[in-house]
Coordinates of C-alpha atoms and ligand atoms in Angstrom, one line a residue:
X913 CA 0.0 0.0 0.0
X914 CA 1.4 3.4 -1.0
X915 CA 0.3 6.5 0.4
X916 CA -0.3 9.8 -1.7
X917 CA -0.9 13.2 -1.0
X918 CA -3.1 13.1 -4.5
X919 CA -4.5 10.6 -6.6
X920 CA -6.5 11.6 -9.1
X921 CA -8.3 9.2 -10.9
X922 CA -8.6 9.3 -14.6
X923 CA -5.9 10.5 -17.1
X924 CA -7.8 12.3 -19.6
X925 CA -6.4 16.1 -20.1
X926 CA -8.3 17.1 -17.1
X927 CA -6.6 14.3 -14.6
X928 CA -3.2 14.2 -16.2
X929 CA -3.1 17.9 -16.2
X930 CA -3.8 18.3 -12.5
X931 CA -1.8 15.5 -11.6
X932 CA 1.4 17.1 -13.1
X933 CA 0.3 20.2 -11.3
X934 CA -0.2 18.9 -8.1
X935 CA 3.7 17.0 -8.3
X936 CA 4.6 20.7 -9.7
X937 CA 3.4 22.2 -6.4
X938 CA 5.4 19.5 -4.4
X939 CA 2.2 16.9 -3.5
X940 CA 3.1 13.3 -3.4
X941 CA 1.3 12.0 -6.5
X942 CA -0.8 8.9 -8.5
X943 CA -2.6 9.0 -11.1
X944 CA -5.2 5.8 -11.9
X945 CA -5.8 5.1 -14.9
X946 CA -7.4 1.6 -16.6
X947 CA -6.8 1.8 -20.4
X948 CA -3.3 0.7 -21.9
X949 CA -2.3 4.3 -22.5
X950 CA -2.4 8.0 -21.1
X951 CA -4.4 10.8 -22.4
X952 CA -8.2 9.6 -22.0
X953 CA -11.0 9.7 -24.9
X954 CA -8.7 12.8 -25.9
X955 CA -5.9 11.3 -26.9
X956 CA -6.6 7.7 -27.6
X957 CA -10.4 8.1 -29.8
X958 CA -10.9 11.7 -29.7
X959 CA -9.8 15.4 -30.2
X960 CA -6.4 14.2 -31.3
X961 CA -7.2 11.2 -33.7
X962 CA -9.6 13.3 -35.4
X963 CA -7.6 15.9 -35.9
X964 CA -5.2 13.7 -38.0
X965 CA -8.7 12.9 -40.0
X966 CA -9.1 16.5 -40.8
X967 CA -5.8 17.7 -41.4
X968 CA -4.9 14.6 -43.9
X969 CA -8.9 15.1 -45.7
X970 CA -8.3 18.4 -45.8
X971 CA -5.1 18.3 -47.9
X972 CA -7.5 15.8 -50.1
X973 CA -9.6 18.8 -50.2
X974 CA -7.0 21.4 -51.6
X975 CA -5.3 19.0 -53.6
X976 CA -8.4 17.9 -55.6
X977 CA -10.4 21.5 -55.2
X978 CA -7.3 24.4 -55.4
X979 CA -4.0 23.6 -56.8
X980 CA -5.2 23.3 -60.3
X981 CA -5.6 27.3 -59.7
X982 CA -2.7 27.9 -58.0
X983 CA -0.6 26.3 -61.0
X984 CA 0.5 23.2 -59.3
X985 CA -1.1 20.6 -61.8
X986 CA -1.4 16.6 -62.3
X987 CA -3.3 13.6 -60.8
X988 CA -5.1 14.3 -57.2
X989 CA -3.3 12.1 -54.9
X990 CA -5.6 8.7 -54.3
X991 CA -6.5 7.7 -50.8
X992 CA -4.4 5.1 -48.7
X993 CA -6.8 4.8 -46.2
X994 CA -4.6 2.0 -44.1
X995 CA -1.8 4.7 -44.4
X996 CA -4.0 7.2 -42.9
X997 CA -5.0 5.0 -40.4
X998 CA -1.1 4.6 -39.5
X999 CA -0.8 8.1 -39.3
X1000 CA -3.2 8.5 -37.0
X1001 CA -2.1 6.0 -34.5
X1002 CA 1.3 7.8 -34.7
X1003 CA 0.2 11.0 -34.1
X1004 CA -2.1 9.1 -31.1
X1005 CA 1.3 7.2 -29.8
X1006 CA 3.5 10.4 -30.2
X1007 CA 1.1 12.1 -27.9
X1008 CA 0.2 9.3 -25.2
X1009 CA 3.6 8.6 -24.9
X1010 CA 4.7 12.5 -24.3
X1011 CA 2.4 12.1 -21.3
X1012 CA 3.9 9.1 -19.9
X1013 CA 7.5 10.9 -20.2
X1014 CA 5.6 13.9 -18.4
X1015 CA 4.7 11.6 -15.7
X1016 CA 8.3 10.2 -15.0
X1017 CA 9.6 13.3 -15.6
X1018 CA 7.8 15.1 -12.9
X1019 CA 7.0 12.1 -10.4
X1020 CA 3.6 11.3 -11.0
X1021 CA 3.4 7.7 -10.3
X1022 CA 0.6 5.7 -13.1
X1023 CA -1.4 3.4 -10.9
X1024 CA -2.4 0.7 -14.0
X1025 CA -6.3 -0.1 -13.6
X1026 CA -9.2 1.0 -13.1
X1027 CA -10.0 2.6 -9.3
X1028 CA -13.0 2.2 -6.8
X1029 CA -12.9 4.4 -3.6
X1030 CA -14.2 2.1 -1.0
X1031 CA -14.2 5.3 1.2
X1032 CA -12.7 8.8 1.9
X1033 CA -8.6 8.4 1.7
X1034 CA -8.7 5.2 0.2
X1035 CA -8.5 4.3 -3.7
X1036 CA -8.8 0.6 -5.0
X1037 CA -7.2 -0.7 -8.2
X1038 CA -7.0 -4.0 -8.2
X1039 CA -6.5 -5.7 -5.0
X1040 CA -4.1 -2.8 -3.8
X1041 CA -5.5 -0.3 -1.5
X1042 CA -3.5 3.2 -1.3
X1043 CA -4.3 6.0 0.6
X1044 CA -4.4 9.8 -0.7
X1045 CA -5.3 12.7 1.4
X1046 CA -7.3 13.6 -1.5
X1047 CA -8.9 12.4 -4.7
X1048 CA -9.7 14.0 -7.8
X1049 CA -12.4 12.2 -9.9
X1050 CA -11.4 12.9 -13.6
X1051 CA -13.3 9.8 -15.0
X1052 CA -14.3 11.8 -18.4
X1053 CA -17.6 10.8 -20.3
X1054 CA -19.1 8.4 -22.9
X1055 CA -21.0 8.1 -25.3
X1056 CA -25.4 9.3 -25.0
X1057 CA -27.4 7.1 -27.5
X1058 CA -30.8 7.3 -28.3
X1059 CA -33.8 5.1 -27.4
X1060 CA -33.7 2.6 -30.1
X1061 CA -30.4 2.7 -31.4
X1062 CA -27.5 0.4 -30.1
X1063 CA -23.9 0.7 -31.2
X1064 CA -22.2 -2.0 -32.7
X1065 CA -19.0 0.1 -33.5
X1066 CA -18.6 -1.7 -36.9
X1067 CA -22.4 -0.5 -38.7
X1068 CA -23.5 1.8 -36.2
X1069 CA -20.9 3.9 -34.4
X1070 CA -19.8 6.0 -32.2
X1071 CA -16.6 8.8 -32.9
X1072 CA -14.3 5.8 -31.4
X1073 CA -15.6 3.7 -33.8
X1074 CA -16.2 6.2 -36.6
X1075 CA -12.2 6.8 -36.3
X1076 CA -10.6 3.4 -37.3
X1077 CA -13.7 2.4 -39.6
X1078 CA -12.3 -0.6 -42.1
X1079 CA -13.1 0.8 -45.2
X1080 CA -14.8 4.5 -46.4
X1081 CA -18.4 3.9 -46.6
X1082 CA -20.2 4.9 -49.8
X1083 CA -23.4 6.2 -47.8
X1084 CA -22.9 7.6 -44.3
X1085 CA -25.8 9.2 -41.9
X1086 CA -25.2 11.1 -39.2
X1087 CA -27.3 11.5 -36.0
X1088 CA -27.1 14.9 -34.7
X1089 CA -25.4 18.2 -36.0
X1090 CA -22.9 18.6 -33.0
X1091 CA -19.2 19.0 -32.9
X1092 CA -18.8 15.5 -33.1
X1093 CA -21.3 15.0 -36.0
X1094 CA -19.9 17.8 -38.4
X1095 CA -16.0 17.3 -37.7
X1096 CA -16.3 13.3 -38.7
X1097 CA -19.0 14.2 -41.1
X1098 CA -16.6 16.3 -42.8
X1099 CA -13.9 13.9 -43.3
X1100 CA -16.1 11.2 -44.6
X1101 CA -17.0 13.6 -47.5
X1102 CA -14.1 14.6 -48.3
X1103 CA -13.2 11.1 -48.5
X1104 CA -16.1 10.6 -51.1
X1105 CA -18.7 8.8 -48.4
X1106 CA -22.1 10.6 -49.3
X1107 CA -23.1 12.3 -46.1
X1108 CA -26.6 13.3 -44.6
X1109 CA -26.6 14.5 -41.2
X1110 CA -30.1 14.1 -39.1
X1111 CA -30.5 16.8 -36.5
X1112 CA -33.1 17.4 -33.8
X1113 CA -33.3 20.9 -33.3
X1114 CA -33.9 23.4 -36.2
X1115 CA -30.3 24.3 -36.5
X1116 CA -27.1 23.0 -36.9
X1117 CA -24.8 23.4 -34.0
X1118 CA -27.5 24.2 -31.6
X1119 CA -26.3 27.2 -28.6
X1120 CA -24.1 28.4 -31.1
X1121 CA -24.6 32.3 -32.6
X1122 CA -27.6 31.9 -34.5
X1123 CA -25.9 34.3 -37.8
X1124 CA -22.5 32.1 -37.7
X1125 CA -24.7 28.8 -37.1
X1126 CA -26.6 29.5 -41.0
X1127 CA -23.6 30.7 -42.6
X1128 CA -21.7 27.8 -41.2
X1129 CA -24.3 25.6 -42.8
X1130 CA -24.4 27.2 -45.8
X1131 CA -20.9 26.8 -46.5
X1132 CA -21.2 22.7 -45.3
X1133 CA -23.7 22.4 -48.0
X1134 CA -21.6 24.1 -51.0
X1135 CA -19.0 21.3 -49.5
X1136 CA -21.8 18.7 -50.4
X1137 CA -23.2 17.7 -47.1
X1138 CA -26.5 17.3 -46.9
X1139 CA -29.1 18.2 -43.4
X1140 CA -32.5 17.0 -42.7
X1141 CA -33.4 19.3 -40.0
X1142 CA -35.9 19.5 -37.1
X1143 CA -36.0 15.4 -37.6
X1144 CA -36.1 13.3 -34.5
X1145 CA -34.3 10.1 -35.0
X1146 CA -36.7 7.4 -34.0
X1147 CA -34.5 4.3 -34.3
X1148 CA -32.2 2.6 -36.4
X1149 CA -32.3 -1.4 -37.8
X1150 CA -29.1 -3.2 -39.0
X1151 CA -28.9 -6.3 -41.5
X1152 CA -25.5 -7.6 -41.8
X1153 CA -23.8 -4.9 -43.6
X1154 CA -26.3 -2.3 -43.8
X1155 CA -28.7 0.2 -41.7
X1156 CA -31.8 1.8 -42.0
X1157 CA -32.3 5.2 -39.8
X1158 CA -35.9 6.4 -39.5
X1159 CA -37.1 9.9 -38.2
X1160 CA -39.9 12.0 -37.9
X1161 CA -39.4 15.4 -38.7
X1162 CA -41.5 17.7 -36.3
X1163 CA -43.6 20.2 -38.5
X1164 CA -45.8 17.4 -39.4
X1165 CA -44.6 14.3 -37.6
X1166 CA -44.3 12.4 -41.0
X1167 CA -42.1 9.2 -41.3
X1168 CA -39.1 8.9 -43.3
X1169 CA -35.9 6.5 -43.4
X1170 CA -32.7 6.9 -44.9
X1171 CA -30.1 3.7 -45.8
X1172 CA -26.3 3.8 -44.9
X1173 CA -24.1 1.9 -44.7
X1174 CA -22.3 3.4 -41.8
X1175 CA -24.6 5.4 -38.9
X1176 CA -22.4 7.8 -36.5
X1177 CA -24.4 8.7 -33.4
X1178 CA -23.5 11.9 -32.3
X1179 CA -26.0 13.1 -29.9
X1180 CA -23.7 14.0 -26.9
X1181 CA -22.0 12.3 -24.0
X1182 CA -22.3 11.6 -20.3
X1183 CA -20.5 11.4 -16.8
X1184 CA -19.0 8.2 -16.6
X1185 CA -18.5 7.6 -12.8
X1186 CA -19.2 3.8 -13.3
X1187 CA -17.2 1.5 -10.7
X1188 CA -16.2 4.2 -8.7
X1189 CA -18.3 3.4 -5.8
X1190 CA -20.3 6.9 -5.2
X1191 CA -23.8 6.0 -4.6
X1192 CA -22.2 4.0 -1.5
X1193 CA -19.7 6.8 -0.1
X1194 CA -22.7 9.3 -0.3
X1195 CA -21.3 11.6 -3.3
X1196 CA -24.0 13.6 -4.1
X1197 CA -25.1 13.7 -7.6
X1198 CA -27.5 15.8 -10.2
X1199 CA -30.1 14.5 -11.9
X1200 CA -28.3 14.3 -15.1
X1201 CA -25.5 12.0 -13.6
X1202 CA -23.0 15.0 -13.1
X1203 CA -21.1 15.1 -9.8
X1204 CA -21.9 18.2 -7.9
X1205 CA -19.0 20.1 -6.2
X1206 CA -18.7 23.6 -4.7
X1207 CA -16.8 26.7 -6.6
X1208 CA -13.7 24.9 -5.4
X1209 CA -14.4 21.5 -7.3
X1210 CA -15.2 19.8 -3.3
X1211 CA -17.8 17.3 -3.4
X1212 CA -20.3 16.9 -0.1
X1213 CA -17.5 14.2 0.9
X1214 CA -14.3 15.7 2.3
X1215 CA -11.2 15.1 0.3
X1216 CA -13.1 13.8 -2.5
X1217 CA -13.0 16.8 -6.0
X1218 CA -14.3 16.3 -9.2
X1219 CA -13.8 18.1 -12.8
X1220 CA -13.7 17.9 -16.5
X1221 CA -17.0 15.8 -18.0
X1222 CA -18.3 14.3 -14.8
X1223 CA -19.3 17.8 -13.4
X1224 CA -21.4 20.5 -14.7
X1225 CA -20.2 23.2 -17.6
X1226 CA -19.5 22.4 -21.2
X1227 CA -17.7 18.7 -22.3
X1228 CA -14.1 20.6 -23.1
X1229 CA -10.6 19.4 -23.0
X1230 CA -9.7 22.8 -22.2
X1231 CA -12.3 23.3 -19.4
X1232 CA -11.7 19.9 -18.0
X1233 CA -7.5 20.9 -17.2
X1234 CA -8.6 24.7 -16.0
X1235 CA -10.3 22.7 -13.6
X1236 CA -7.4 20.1 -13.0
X1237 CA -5.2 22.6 -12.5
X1238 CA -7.3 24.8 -10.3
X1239 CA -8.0 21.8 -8.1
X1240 CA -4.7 20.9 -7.7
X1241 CA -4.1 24.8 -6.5
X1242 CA -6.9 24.4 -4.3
X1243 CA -5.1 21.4 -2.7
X1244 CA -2.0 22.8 -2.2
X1245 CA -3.5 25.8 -0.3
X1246 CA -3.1 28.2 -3.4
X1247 CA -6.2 30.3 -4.8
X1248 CA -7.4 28.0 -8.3
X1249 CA -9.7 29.7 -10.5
X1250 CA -11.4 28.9 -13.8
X1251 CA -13.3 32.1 -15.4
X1252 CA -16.2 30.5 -17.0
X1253 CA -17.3 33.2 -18.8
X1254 CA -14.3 33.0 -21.5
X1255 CA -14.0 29.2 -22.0
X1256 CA -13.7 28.7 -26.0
X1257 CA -15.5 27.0 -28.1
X1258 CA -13.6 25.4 -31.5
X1259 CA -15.4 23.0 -34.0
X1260 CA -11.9 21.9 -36.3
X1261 CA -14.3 21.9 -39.5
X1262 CA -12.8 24.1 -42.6
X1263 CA -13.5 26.4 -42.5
X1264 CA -13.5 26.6 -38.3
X1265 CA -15.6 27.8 -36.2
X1266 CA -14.4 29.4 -33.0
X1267 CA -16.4 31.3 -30.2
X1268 CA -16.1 33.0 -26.8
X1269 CA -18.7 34.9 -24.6
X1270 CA -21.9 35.6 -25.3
X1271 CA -24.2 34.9 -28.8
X1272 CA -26.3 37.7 -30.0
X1273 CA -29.1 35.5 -29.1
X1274 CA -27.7 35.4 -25.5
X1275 CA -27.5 39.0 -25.3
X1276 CA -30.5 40.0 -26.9
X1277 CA -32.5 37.6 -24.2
X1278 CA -30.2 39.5 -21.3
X1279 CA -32.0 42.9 -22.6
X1280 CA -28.2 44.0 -23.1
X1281 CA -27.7 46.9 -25.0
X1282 CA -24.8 46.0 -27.5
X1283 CA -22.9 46.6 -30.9
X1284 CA -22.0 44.3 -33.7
X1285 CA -19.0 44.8 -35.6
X1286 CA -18.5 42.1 -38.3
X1287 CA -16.0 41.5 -41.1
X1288 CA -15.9 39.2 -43.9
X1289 CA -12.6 37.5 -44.5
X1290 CA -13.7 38.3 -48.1
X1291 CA -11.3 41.3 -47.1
X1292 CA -8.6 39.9 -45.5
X1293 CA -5.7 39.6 -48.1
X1294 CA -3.9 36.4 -46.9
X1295 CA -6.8 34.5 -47.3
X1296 CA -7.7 35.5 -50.7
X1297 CA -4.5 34.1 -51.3
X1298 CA -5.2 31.0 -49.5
X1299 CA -8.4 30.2 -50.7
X1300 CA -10.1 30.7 -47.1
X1301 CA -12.2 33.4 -47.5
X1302 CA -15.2 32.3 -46.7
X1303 CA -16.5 33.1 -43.4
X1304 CA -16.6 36.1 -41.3
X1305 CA -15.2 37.7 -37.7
X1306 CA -18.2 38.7 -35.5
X1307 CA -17.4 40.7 -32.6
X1308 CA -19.9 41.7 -29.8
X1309 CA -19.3 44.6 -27.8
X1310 CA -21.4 46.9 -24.6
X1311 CA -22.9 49.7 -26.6
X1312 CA -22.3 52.2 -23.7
X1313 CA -18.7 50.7 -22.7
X1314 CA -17.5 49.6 -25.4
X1315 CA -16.5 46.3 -23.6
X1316 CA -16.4 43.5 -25.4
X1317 CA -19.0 40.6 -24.4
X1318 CA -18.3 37.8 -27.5
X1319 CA -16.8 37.0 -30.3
X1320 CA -17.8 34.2 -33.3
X1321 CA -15.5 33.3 -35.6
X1322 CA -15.6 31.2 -38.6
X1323 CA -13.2 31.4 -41.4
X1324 CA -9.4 30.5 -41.6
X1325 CA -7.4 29.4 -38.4
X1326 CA -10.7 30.7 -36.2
X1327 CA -10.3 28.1 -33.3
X1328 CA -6.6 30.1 -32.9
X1329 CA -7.7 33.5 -33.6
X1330 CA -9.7 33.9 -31.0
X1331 CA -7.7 33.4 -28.4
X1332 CA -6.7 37.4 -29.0
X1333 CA -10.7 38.0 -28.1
X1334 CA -10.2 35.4 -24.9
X1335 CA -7.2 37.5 -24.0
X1336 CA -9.1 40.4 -24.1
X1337 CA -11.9 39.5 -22.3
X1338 CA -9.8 38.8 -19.6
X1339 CA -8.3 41.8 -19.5
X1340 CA -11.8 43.4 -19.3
X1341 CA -10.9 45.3 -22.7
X1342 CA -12.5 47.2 -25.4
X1343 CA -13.1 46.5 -28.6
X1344 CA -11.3 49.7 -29.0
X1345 CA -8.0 48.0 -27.5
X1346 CA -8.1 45.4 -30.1
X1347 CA -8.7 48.0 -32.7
X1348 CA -5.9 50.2 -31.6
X1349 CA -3.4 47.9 -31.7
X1350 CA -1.3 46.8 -34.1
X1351 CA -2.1 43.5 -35.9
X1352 CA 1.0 42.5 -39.0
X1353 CA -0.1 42.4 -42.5
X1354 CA -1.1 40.0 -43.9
X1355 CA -2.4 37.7 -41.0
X1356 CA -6.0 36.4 -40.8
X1357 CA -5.9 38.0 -37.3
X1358 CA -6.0 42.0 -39.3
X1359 CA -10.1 40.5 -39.8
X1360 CA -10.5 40.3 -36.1
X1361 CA -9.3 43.8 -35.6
X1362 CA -11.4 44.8 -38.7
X1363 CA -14.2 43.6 -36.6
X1364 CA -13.2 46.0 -33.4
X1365 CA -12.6 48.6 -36.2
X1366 CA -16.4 48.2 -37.3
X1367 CA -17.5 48.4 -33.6
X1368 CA -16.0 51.9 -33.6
X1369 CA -16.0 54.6 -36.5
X1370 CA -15.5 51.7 -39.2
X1371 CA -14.0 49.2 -40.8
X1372 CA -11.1 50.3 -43.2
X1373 CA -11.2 47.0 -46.0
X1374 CA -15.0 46.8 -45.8
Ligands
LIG1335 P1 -23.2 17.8 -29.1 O1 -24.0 18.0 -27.8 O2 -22.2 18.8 -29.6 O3 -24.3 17.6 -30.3 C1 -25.3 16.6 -30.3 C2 -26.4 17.0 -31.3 O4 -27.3 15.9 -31.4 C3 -27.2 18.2 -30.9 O5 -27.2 19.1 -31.9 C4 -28.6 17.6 -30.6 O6 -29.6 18.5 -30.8 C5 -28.6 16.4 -31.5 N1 -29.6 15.4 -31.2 C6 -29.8 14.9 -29.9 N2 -30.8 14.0 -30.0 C7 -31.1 13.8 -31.3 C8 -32.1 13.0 -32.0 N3 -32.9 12.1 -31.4 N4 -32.2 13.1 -33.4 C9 -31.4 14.0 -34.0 N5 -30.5 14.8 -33.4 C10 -30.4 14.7 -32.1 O7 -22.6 16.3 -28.9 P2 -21.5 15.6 -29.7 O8 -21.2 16.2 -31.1 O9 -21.8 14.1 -29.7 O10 -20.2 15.8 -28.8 C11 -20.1 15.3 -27.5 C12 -19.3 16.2 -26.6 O11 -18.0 16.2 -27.0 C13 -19.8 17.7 -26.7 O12 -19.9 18.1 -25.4 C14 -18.7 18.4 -27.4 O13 -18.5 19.7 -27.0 C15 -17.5 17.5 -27.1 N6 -16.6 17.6 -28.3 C16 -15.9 18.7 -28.5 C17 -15.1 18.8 -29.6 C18 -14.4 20.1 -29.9 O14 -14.3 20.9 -29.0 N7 -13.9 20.4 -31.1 C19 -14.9 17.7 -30.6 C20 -15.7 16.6 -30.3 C21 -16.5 16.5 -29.2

């Protein structure tokens, strides 16, 4: 039996984040963690793998789509889908194994298996019982389904699945116009799969600003994929190789089907807590599964925190090591702190979309008085030349302060440009701060300060 200051349980970017932080701050410290490598849903079937996905397909996209017009000329290159597949699980082992170094090098011991906490100051892994002083749940999420529709992983899938299918299907439908849904919908087109994706609500992307959320569409469609809106998927039947999805769309609760040959369900995910015991030691619990805890990640047990997908707030990487971190600091007697307000979004599409603060829609409901200043990258120079610009910077700013409140992005690069606006926001600035300062030409990041210029006396390349 060993004996921890910490051990966190789950090594997703929330738990190894706030592991290595904890060690950083001098706590003795485990991390548990049950699959055969670091770095969570993440790493191992997640943000990372289907990154790989997009950036590969979208070289398919430029090569078959814009080089002709830039004067590079010849045969598109043809898919090796097993050498894409290799690439990916390179880029996944390059990654999982730069956390296991990260472990080592700041003493962070990997306790191999999966943990049950048979009470406060214990965790179980096997038949080993350590104590820790304290314990961070970081267990992550899995996979929501819908009534009526089981995942097989090889006809219908989840994204784990939907990342190492066999072969490209020729017919592919998507349940539900999320992050998930769009990202991996988009690389099955642009692999040639014919792609319809089946949403609930009447909008893609639902919560997102209602103005980037259409034009975002628009510009999926002109890509080829196709939407079936306001549809409620009902259920979907298999034979061996094949599926049949049927929904009702809501305006007049008709009946329809669609075939595939693939399915990907993307309708969300949920806490996963299972195994770890918390009905019994009392954890207390909302009714959607989440684990509750206090502004300083403390669940109603003492010594027991939770963050990242098992509590409350939006399903983000990002969010989940904020937390990780700030838990850790919180531990170590330091003042954590995660400012919720200015947690991005990103969806990795191309274009990307990339958000912060509040919609229009949010503001409007508020009774906020506010200003819109917009820019089309349609101005932007560099990505005229880069056959990106489609898309737009929308910045949303206090009429009488001039503060800035939000900012939606989609265009080139969006998911890193607004990070200036996150900056900002943190700073409490204006949009007057952004347009005063000095942004290089030519950088897509000119179109975000275009868009402070328009919340003032103008934009200059509008
Ligand atoms: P999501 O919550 O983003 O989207 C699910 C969609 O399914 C919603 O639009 C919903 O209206 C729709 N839906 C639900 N029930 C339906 C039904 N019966 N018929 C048709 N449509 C239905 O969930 P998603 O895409 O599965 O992602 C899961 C989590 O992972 C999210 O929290 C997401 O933020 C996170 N994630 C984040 C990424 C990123 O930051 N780039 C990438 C991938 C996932």
């Amino acid at each position: 039996m060993a004996s921890y200051d910490v051990i966190v349980i789950g090594a997703g970017p929330g738990g190894y984040v706030s592991a290595i932080r904890a060690a950083q701050l001098g706590l003795k410290t485990a991390c548990v963690e049950g699959r055969e490598t670091l770095g969570g849903t993440c790493l191992n079937v997640g943000c990372i793998p289907s990154k790989a996905l997009l950036h590969a397909t979208h070289q398919l996209h430029e090569a078959e789509h814009n080089f002709a017009a830039m004067g590079l000329k010849g045969k598109s290159p043809s898919v090796d889908w097993n050498q894409m597949q290799a690439y990916k699980g390179d880029v996944i082992g390059q990654n999982t194994k730069g956390i296991e170094f990260l472990f080592k090098k700041n003493k962070v011991d990997w306790i191999k298996g999966w943990a049950t906490i048979p009470e406060a100051g214990k965790v179980k892994v096997g038949d080993e019982v350590h104590e820790a002083k304290n314990i961070i749940i970081a267990s992550g999420s899995e996979v929501a389904t819908l009534p009526g529709v089981t995942i097989d992983e090889e006809i219908v899938v989840s994204s784990t699945g939907a990342l190492s299918l066999p072969k490209i299907p020729k017919k592919m439908v998507v349940i539900g116009a999320g992050v998930i849904g769009l990202e991996l919908g988009s690389v099955y087109k642009r692999l040639g799969a014919e792609v319809t994706v089946v949403e609930y609500m009447d909008a893609i992307t639902p919560g997102q600003d209602a103005e980037v959320a259409r034009a975002f569409q628009k510009l999926l469609q002109k890509q080829g994929l196709n939407f079936v809106l306001g549809a409620a998927v009902q259920g979907v039947e298999t034979t061996k190789s094949k599926a049949k999805v049927t929904y009702k769309l809501k305006k007049d609760d008709s009946e329809h089907t669609l075939d595939a040959d693939v399915v990907l369900v993307a309708t969300g995910r949920k806490p996963f807590t299972d195994g770890l015991g918390l009905a019994a030691l009392g954890v207390e619990m909302t009714d959607r599964g989440q684990i509750k805890t206090n502004a300083h990640w403390q669940t109603n047990v003492p010594g027991i925190y939770a963050i990242g997908d098992v509590i409350t707030g939006p399903m983000l990487a990002h969010k989940a090591e904020d937390e990780g971190m700030a838990a850790a600091e919180v531990i170590a007697g330091k003042h954590g702190h995660v400012n919720y307000g200015v947690i991005p979004g990103v969806i990795y599409t191309h274009p990307e979309v990339g958000s912060v603060g509040a919609t229009e829609e949010q503001l409007k409901a508020e009774g906020r008085a506010y200003k819109v200043g917009k820019f089309s990258f349609m101005g932007n120079g560099r990505a005229k030349a880069n056959f990106a610009a489609d898309g737009f910077v929308k910045l949303l700013a206090d009429k009488e302060t001039d503060r800035i409140l939000g900012c939606h992005i989609i265009g080139p690069m969006a998911g890193d440009l607004i990070h200036e606006i996150c900056v900002a926001m943190e700073f409490g600035a204006s949009a007057e701060d952004i347009a005063l300062t000095c942004h290089a030409h030519p950088t897509y990041s000119e179109a975000v300060r275009e868009a402070a210029l328009a919340c003032g006396d103008g934009a200059i390349h509008a």
